Amino acid sequence: DTGVSQDPRHKITKRGQNVTFRCDPISEHNRLYWYRQTLGQGPEFLTYFQNEAQLEKSRLLSDRFSAERPKGSFSTLEIQRTEQGDSAMYLCASSPEWEVEQYFGPGTRLTVT
Amino acid sequence: AQSVTQLDSQVPVFEEAPVELRCNYSSSVSVYLFWYVQYPNQGLQLLLKYLSGSTLVESINGFEAEFNKSQTSFHLRKPSVHISDTAEYFCAYYNTDKLIFGTGTRLQVFP
């Protein structure tokens, strides 16, 4: 068990470009979560999946954001037409559905210039 | 709205001194509480958790937290800190399949 992995670890992009992040959860975990952490703040929930179904989306997840988990394994988070306000650390976590504890990956730090 | 409040944004302390990081929550339902630690440029690591049972929970590296229902608190303590404890600490509680985090407390340990 290698833990939750995220790719890339760092991404610098220009305003208006699209970016996509990937998260690979712990293999036996069927729940996968995305959080966003801005500077000086705690992580904020964005969305989560149980298997391939997206069960909840936060109001923070604007129309420019889309998340998928097509086969119930890895997930992608895409941001279209990035804005400077999207600069943040994007954290992925996973868990079995019967556990309340969530296991976090190292995060992807996005900088929009 | 349900929330978590970490009253101190920064806590400076000298090595080997005791420390307390404060956390208060607002919830009217059953509570599952967590402390996570985040080292620079890394993700979150679970430090300890309260799910049920004994109100005093401990971590393997000397931290402890006590669930106090009447004061709606879950303060984190360590009797003697090390330089390596320097990090950001987040209190969180579990609410309908997601974690609600506080804004974090930066613990800075000085030699």
PDB file of C-alpha atoms in Angstrom:
ATOM      1  CA  ASP A   1       0.000   0.000   0.000  1.00  0.00           C
ATOM      2  CA  THR A   2       1.710   3.134  -1.235  1.00  0.00           C
ATOM      3  CA  GLY A   3      -0.861   5.636  -0.006  1.00  0.00           C
ATOM      4  CA  VAL A   4      -2.738   8.274  -1.972  1.00  0.00           C
ATOM      5  CA  SER A   5      -0.740   9.736  -4.842  1.00  0.00           C
ATOM      6  CA  GLN A   6      -1.306  12.933  -6.786  1.00  0.00           C
ATOM      7  CA  ASP A   7       0.163  14.161 -10.037  1.00  0.00           C
ATOM      8  CA  PRO A   8       1.591  16.654 -10.718  1.00  0.00           C
ATOM      9  CA  ARG A   9       2.906  17.941  -7.419  1.00  0.00           C
ATOM     10  CA  HIS A  10       3.289  21.433  -8.805  1.00  0.00           C
ATOM     11  CA  LYS A  11       1.670  23.193 -11.742  1.00  0.00           C
ATOM     12  CA  ILE A  12       2.275  26.722 -12.976  1.00  0.00           C
ATOM     13  CA  THR A  13      -0.098  27.937 -15.641  1.00  0.00           C
ATOM     14  CA  LYS A  14      -1.140  31.172 -17.259  1.00  0.00           C
ATOM     15  CA  ARG A  15      -4.541  32.655 -16.656  1.00  0.00           C
ATOM     16  CA  GLY A  16      -7.081  31.299 -19.085  1.00  0.00           C
ATOM     17  CA  GLN A  17      -5.411  27.938 -19.602  1.00  0.00           C
ATOM     18  CA  ASN A  18      -6.983  24.604 -18.670  1.00  0.00           C
ATOM     19  CA  VAL A  19      -5.323  22.278 -16.171  1.00  0.00           C
ATOM     20  CA  THR A  20      -5.999  18.703 -15.101  1.00  0.00           C
ATOM     21  CA  PHE A  21      -4.878  16.969 -11.939  1.00  0.00           C
ATOM     22  CA  ARG A  22      -4.889  13.275 -11.184  1.00  0.00           C
ATOM     23  CA  CYS A  23      -5.422  11.404  -7.924  1.00  0.00           C
ATOM     24  CA  ASP A  24      -4.820   7.709  -7.315  1.00  0.00           C
ATOM     25  CA  PRO A  25      -6.450   6.554  -4.076  1.00  0.00           C
ATOM     26  CA  ILE A  26      -5.447   3.685  -1.836  1.00  0.00           C
ATOM     27  CA  SER A  27      -6.456   0.647  -3.851  1.00  0.00           C
ATOM     28  CA  GLU A  28      -9.196  -0.791  -1.640  1.00  0.00           C
ATOM     29  CA  HIS A  29     -10.809   2.573  -0.867  1.00  0.00           C
ATOM     30  CA  ASN A  30     -14.045   3.200  -2.725  1.00  0.00           C
ATOM     31  CA  ARG A  31     -14.482   6.827  -1.610  1.00  0.00           C
ATOM     32  CA  LEU A  32     -12.406   9.637  -3.056  1.00  0.00           C
ATOM     33  CA  TYR A  33     -12.514  13.288  -1.988  1.00  0.00           C
ATOM     34  CA  TRP A  34     -11.179  16.563  -3.360  1.00  0.00           C
ATOM     35  CA  TYR A  35     -10.366  19.540  -1.141  1.00  0.00           C
ATOM     36  CA  ARG A  36      -8.887  22.951  -1.875  1.00  0.00           C
ATOM     37  CA  GLN A  37      -6.536  24.763   0.493  1.00  0.00           C
ATOM     38  CA  THR A  38      -5.693  28.411  -0.045  1.00  0.00           C
ATOM     39  CA  LEU A  39      -2.840  30.174   1.710  1.00  0.00           C
ATOM     40  CA  GLY A  40      -3.414  30.529   5.430  1.00  0.00           C
ATOM     41  CA  GLN A  41      -6.643  28.551   5.395  1.00  0.00           C
ATOM     42  CA  GLY A  42      -7.730  25.046   6.209  1.00  0.00           C
ATOM     43  CA  PRO A  43      -8.773  22.655   3.468  1.00  0.00           C
ATOM     44  CA  GLU A  44     -12.280  23.154   2.069  1.00  0.00           C
ATOM     45  CA  PHE A  45     -14.376  20.344   0.663  1.00  0.00           C
ATOM     46  CA  LEU A  46     -14.983  20.403  -3.084  1.00  0.00           C
ATOM     47  CA  THR A  47     -16.542  17.066  -4.040  1.00  0.00           C
ATOM     48  CA  TYR A  48     -16.471  13.342  -3.418  1.00  0.00           C
ATOM     49  CA  PHE A  49     -17.091  10.059  -5.191  1.00  0.00           C
ATOM     50  CA  GLN A  50     -18.262   6.693  -4.013  1.00  0.00           C
ATOM     51  CA  ASN A  51     -17.009   4.276  -6.641  1.00  0.00           C
ATOM     52  CA  GLU A  52     -17.699   6.097  -9.916  1.00  0.00           C
ATOM     53  CA  ALA A  53     -20.672   8.114  -8.654  1.00  0.00           C
ATOM     54  CA  GLN A  54     -20.139  11.754  -7.725  1.00  0.00           C
ATOM     55  CA  LEU A  55     -22.318  12.057  -4.611  1.00  0.00           C
ATOM     56  CA  GLU A  56     -21.815  15.650  -3.519  1.00  0.00           C
ATOM     57  CA  LYS A  57     -20.428  18.892  -4.900  1.00  0.00           C
ATOM     58  CA  SER A  58     -19.681  22.021  -2.904  1.00  0.00           C
ATOM     59  CA  ARG A  59     -20.856  25.443  -3.995  1.00  0.00           C
ATOM     60  CA  LEU A  60     -17.126  26.205  -4.271  1.00  0.00           C
ATOM     61  CA  LEU A  61     -17.044  23.982  -7.349  1.00  0.00           C
ATOM     62  CA  SER A  62     -17.927  26.488 -10.061  1.00  0.00           C
ATOM     63  CA  ASP A  63     -18.912  25.560 -13.600  1.00  0.00           C
ATOM     64  CA  ARG A  64     -15.259  25.811 -14.595  1.00  0.00           C
ATOM     65  CA  PHE A  65     -14.418  22.835 -12.392  1.00  0.00           C
ATOM     66  CA  SER A  66     -15.207  19.260 -13.290  1.00  0.00           C
ATOM     67  CA  ALA A  67     -14.221  16.052 -11.558  1.00  0.00           C
ATOM     68  CA  GLU A  68     -14.486  12.514 -12.833  1.00  0.00           C
ATOM     69  CA  ARG A  69     -13.841   9.013 -11.614  1.00  0.00           C
ATOM     70  CA  PRO A  70     -14.826   6.952 -14.639  1.00  0.00           C
ATOM     71  CA  LYS A  71     -13.856   3.480 -13.455  1.00  0.00           C
ATOM     72  CA  GLY A  72     -14.110   3.994  -9.747  1.00  0.00           C
ATOM     73  CA  SER A  73     -10.345   4.016  -9.339  1.00  0.00           C
ATOM     74  CA  PHE A  74      -8.325   7.165 -10.105  1.00  0.00           C
ATOM     75  CA  SER A  75      -9.942  10.573 -10.373  1.00  0.00           C
ATOM     76  CA  THR A  76      -9.225  13.716 -12.353  1.00  0.00           C
ATOM     77  CA  LEU A  77     -10.013  17.304 -11.482  1.00  0.00           C
ATOM     78  CA  GLU A  78     -10.075  19.732 -14.393  1.00  0.00           C
ATOM     79  CA  ILE A  79     -10.160  23.497 -14.148  1.00  0.00           C
ATOM     80  CA  GLN A  80     -11.069  25.341 -17.320  1.00  0.00           C
ATOM     81  CA  ARG A  81     -10.113  28.957 -18.040  1.00  0.00           C
ATOM     82  CA  THR A  82      -8.041  29.251 -14.891  1.00  0.00           C
ATOM     83  CA  GLU A  83      -8.152  32.450 -12.863  1.00  0.00           C
ATOM     84  CA  GLN A  84      -5.629  33.791 -10.369  1.00  0.00           C
ATOM     85  CA  GLY A  85      -8.078  32.981  -7.596  1.00  0.00           C
ATOM     86  CA  ASP A  86      -7.725  29.302  -8.456  1.00  0.00           C
ATOM     87  CA  SER A  87      -4.170  29.332  -7.096  1.00  0.00           C
ATOM     88  CA  ALA A  88      -4.215  26.883  -4.197  1.00  0.00           C
ATOM     89  CA  MET A  89      -3.188  23.455  -3.013  1.00  0.00           C
ATOM     90  CA  TYR A  90      -5.588  20.793  -4.292  1.00  0.00           C
ATOM     91  CA  LEU A  91      -5.739  17.837  -1.931  1.00  0.00           C
ATOM     92  CA  CYS A  92      -7.115  14.414  -2.630  1.00  0.00           C
ATOM     93  CA  ALA A  93      -8.135  11.922   0.048  1.00  0.00           C
ATOM     94  CA  SER A  94      -9.613   8.449   0.081  1.00  0.00           C
ATOM     95  CA  SER A  95     -11.353   6.124   2.515  1.00  0.00           C
ATOM     96  CA  PRO A  96     -13.452   2.984   2.671  1.00  0.00           C
ATOM     97  CA  GLU A  97     -17.111   3.963   2.920  1.00  0.00           C
ATOM     98  CA  TRP A  98     -17.383   2.537   6.451  1.00  0.00           C
ATOM     99  CA  GLU A  99     -14.590   4.724   7.835  1.00  0.00           C
ATOM    100  CA  VAL A 100     -14.779   8.358   8.852  1.00  0.00           C
ATOM    101  CA  GLU A 101     -11.000   8.790   8.717  1.00  0.00           C
ATOM    102  CA  GLN A 102      -9.711  10.099   5.404  1.00  0.00           C
ATOM    103  CA  TYR A 103      -6.215   9.486   4.060  1.00  0.00           C
ATOM    104  CA  PHE A 104      -4.655  12.418   2.253  1.00  0.00           C
ATOM    105  CA  GLY A 105      -2.263  12.619  -0.653  1.00  0.00           C
ATOM    106  CA  PRO A 106       0.625  15.103  -0.911  1.00  0.00           C
ATOM    107  CA  GLY A 107      -1.428  17.619  -2.868  1.00  0.00           C
ATOM    108  CA  THR A 108      -1.009  19.484  -6.146  1.00  0.00           C
ATOM    109  CA  ARG A 109       0.041  23.096  -5.798  1.00  0.00           C
ATOM    110  CA  LEU A 110      -1.420  25.242  -8.575  1.00  0.00           C
ATOM    111  CA  THR A 111      -0.066  28.693  -9.339  1.00  0.00           C
ATOM    112  CA  VAL A 112      -1.942  30.779 -11.902  1.00  0.00           C
ATOM    113  CA  THR A 113       0.083  33.701 -13.247  1.00  0.00           C
TER     114      THR A 113
ATOM    115  CA  ALA B   1     -23.689  26.704  10.353  1.00  0.00           C
ATOM    116  CA  GLN B   2     -21.541  23.950  11.719  1.00  0.00           C
ATOM    117  CA  SER B   3     -17.939  25.017  12.101  1.00  0.00           C
ATOM    118  CA  VAL B   4     -14.569  24.527  13.719  1.00  0.00           C
ATOM    119  CA  THR B   5     -12.715  27.370  15.410  1.00  0.00           C
ATOM    120  CA  GLN B   6      -8.999  27.372  16.060  1.00  0.00           C
ATOM    121  CA  LEU B   7      -8.456  30.378  18.231  1.00  0.00           C
ATOM    122  CA  ASP B   8      -4.716  30.787  17.710  1.00  0.00           C
ATOM    123  CA  SER B   9      -3.279  31.278  14.245  1.00  0.00           C
ATOM    124  CA  GLN B  10       0.299  31.025  15.549  1.00  0.00           C
ATOM    125  CA  VAL B  11       1.828  29.535  18.677  1.00  0.00           C
ATOM    126  CA  PRO B  12       5.530  30.171  19.283  1.00  0.00           C
ATOM    127  CA  VAL B  13       7.150  28.023  21.964  1.00  0.00           C
ATOM    128  CA  PHE B  14      10.611  27.010  23.064  1.00  0.00           C
ATOM    129  CA  GLU B  15      11.821  23.441  22.752  1.00  0.00           C
ATOM    130  CA  GLU B  16      10.891  21.173  25.684  1.00  0.00           C
ATOM    131  CA  ALA B  17       8.122  23.538  26.805  1.00  0.00           C
ATOM    132  CA  PRO B  18       4.491  22.364  27.012  1.00  0.00           C
ATOM    133  CA  VAL B  19       1.999  23.492  24.394  1.00  0.00           C
ATOM    134  CA  GLU B  20      -1.761  23.590  23.921  1.00  0.00           C
ATOM    135  CA  LEU B  21      -3.469  24.231  20.595  1.00  0.00           C
ATOM    136  CA  ARG B  22      -7.122  25.132  21.040  1.00  0.00           C
ATOM    137  CA  CYS B  23     -10.051  23.869  18.997  1.00  0.00           C
ATOM    138  CA  ASN B  24     -13.751  24.452  19.495  1.00  0.00           C
ATOM    139  CA  TYR B  25     -16.511  23.011  17.376  1.00  0.00           C
ATOM    140  CA  SER B  26     -20.179  23.738  16.929  1.00  0.00           C
ATOM    141  CA  SER B  27     -22.359  20.733  16.301  1.00  0.00           C
ATOM    142  CA  SER B  28     -25.573  19.406  17.685  1.00  0.00           C
ATOM    143  CA  VAL B  29     -25.084  15.875  16.438  1.00  0.00           C
ATOM    144  CA  SER B  30     -22.698  13.044  17.210  1.00  0.00           C
ATOM    145  CA  VAL B  31     -19.168  14.235  16.778  1.00  0.00           C
ATOM    146  CA  TYR B  32     -16.124  12.651  15.249  1.00  0.00           C
ATOM    147  CA  LEU B  33     -13.079  14.867  15.751  1.00  0.00           C
ATOM    148  CA  PHE B  34      -9.594  14.866  14.283  1.00  0.00           C
ATOM    149  CA  TRP B  35      -6.263  16.610  14.468  1.00  0.00           C
ATOM    150  CA  TYR B  36      -4.175  16.616  11.298  1.00  0.00           C
ATOM    151  CA  VAL B  37      -0.608  17.891  10.927  1.00  0.00           C
ATOM    152  CA  GLN B  38       0.830  19.422   7.782  1.00  0.00           C
ATOM    153  CA  TYR B  39       4.567  19.858   7.253  1.00  0.00           C
ATOM    154  CA  PRO B  40       5.755  22.381   4.636  1.00  0.00           C
ATOM    155  CA  ASN B  41       4.799  21.470   1.081  1.00  0.00           C
ATOM    156  CA  GLN B  42       3.195  18.230   2.170  1.00  0.00           C
ATOM    157  CA  GLY B  43      -0.297  16.845   2.517  1.00  0.00           C
ATOM    158  CA  LEU B  44      -2.154  16.224   5.747  1.00  0.00           C
ATOM    159  CA  GLN B  45      -1.205  13.459   8.153  1.00  0.00           C
ATOM    160  CA  LEU B  46      -3.623  12.213  10.789  1.00  0.00           C
ATOM    161  CA  LEU B  47      -2.276  12.916  14.257  1.00  0.00           C
ATOM    162  CA  LEU B  48      -5.154  11.566  16.362  1.00  0.00           C
ATOM    163  CA  LYS B  49      -8.901  11.095  16.346  1.00  0.00           C
ATOM    164  CA  TYR B  50     -11.889  10.863  18.667  1.00  0.00           C
ATOM    165  CA  LEU B  51     -14.707   8.620  17.511  1.00  0.00           C
ATOM    166  CA  SER B  52     -16.183   7.319  20.754  1.00  0.00           C
ATOM    167  CA  GLY B  53     -15.179   5.867  24.107  1.00  0.00           C
ATOM    168  CA  SER B  54     -12.439   7.436  26.189  1.00  0.00           C
ATOM    169  CA  THR B  55     -12.455  11.195  25.880  1.00  0.00           C
ATOM    170  CA  LEU B  56      -8.649  11.325  26.066  1.00  0.00           C
ATOM    171  CA  VAL B  57      -6.901  10.189  22.906  1.00  0.00           C
ATOM    172  CA  GLU B  58      -3.181   9.950  22.304  1.00  0.00           C
ATOM    173  CA  SER B  59      -0.824   9.875  19.349  1.00  0.00           C
ATOM    174  CA  ILE B  60       2.349   7.850  18.996  1.00  0.00           C
ATOM    175  CA  ASN B  61       4.574  10.947  19.175  1.00  0.00           C
ATOM    176  CA  GLY B  62       3.403  12.299  22.527  1.00  0.00           C
ATOM    177  CA  PHE B  63       0.435  14.480  21.567  1.00  0.00           C
ATOM    178  CA  GLU B  64      -2.913  14.057  23.289  1.00  0.00           C
ATOM    179  CA  ALA B  65      -6.331  15.636  22.936  1.00  0.00           C
ATOM    180  CA  GLU B  66      -9.359  15.591  25.156  1.00  0.00           C
ATOM    181  CA  PHE B  67     -12.921  15.644  23.913  1.00  0.00           C
ATOM    182  CA  ASN B  68     -14.988  17.914  26.149  1.00  0.00           C
ATOM    183  CA  LYS B  69     -18.646  17.795  25.175  1.00  0.00           C
ATOM    184  CA  SER B  70     -19.837  20.428  27.648  1.00  0.00           C
ATOM    185  CA  GLN B  71     -17.274  22.949  26.393  1.00  0.00           C
ATOM    186  CA  THR B  72     -17.452  21.716  22.781  1.00  0.00           C
ATOM    187  CA  SER B  73     -13.674  21.580  22.696  1.00  0.00           C
ATOM    188  CA  PHE B  74     -10.969  19.222  21.464  1.00  0.00           C
ATOM    189  CA  HIS B  75      -7.720  20.892  22.495  1.00  0.00           C
ATOM    190  CA  LEU B  76      -4.383  19.384  21.504  1.00  0.00           C
ATOM    191  CA  ARG B  77      -1.588  19.192  24.060  1.00  0.00           C
ATOM    192  CA  LYS B  78       1.976  18.036  24.328  1.00  0.00           C
ATOM    193  CA  PRO B  79       3.963  18.216  27.584  1.00  0.00           C
ATOM    194  CA  SER B  80       7.336  18.767  25.895  1.00  0.00           C
ATOM    195  CA  VAL B  81       7.722  19.825  22.268  1.00  0.00           C
ATOM    196  CA  HIS B  82      10.603  19.192  19.875  1.00  0.00           C
ATOM    197  CA  ILE B  83      11.963  21.239  17.007  1.00  0.00           C
ATOM    198  CA  SER B  84      10.527  18.604  14.669  1.00  0.00           C
ATOM    199  CA  ASP B  85       6.988  19.430  15.869  1.00  0.00           C
ATOM    200  CA  THR B  86       7.140  22.698  13.936  1.00  0.00           C
ATOM    201  CA  ALA B  87       4.234  22.459  11.495  1.00  0.00           C
ATOM    202  CA  GLU B  88       0.671  23.556  10.787  1.00  0.00           C
ATOM    203  CA  TYR B  89      -1.995  21.783  12.828  1.00  0.00           C
ATOM    204  CA  PHE B  90      -5.613  21.485  11.728  1.00  0.00           C
ATOM    205  CA  CYS B  91      -8.599  20.500  13.804  1.00  0.00           C
ATOM    206  CA  ALA B  92     -11.479  18.939  11.895  1.00  0.00           C
ATOM    207  CA  TYR B  93     -14.767  17.212  12.404  1.00  0.00           C
ATOM    208  CA  TYR B  94     -16.680  14.795  10.255  1.00  0.00           C
ATOM    209  CA  ASN B  95     -20.035  15.930   8.891  1.00  0.00           C
ATOM    210  CA  THR B  96     -22.075  13.873   6.421  1.00  0.00           C
ATOM    211  CA  ASP B  97     -19.209  12.240   4.571  1.00  0.00           C
ATOM    212  CA  LYS B  98     -16.827  15.204   4.556  1.00  0.00           C
ATOM    213  CA  LEU B  99     -14.341  16.850   6.888  1.00  0.00           C
ATOM    214  CA  ILE B 100     -14.834  20.418   8.092  1.00  0.00           C
ATOM    215  CA  PHE B 101     -11.504  22.015   8.961  1.00  0.00           C
ATOM    216  CA  GLY B 102     -10.471  24.916  11.104  1.00  0.00           C
ATOM    217  CA  THR B 103      -8.153  27.582   9.750  1.00  0.00           C
ATOM    218  CA  GLY B 104      -5.105  25.984  11.324  1.00  0.00           C
ATOM    219  CA  THR B 105      -2.541  26.833  13.987  1.00  0.00           C
ATOM    220  CA  ARG B 106       1.088  27.314  13.081  1.00  0.00           C
ATOM    221  CA  LEU B 107       3.258  25.797  15.814  1.00  0.00           C
ATOM    222  CA  GLN B 108       6.768  27.233  15.743  1.00  0.00           C
ATOM    223  CA  VAL B 109       9.254  25.570  18.089  1.00  0.00           C
ATOM    224  CA  PHE B 110      12.437  27.522  18.849  1.00  0.00           C
ATOM    225  CA  PRO B 111      15.693  26.055  20.201  1.00  0.00           C
TER     226      PRO B 111
END
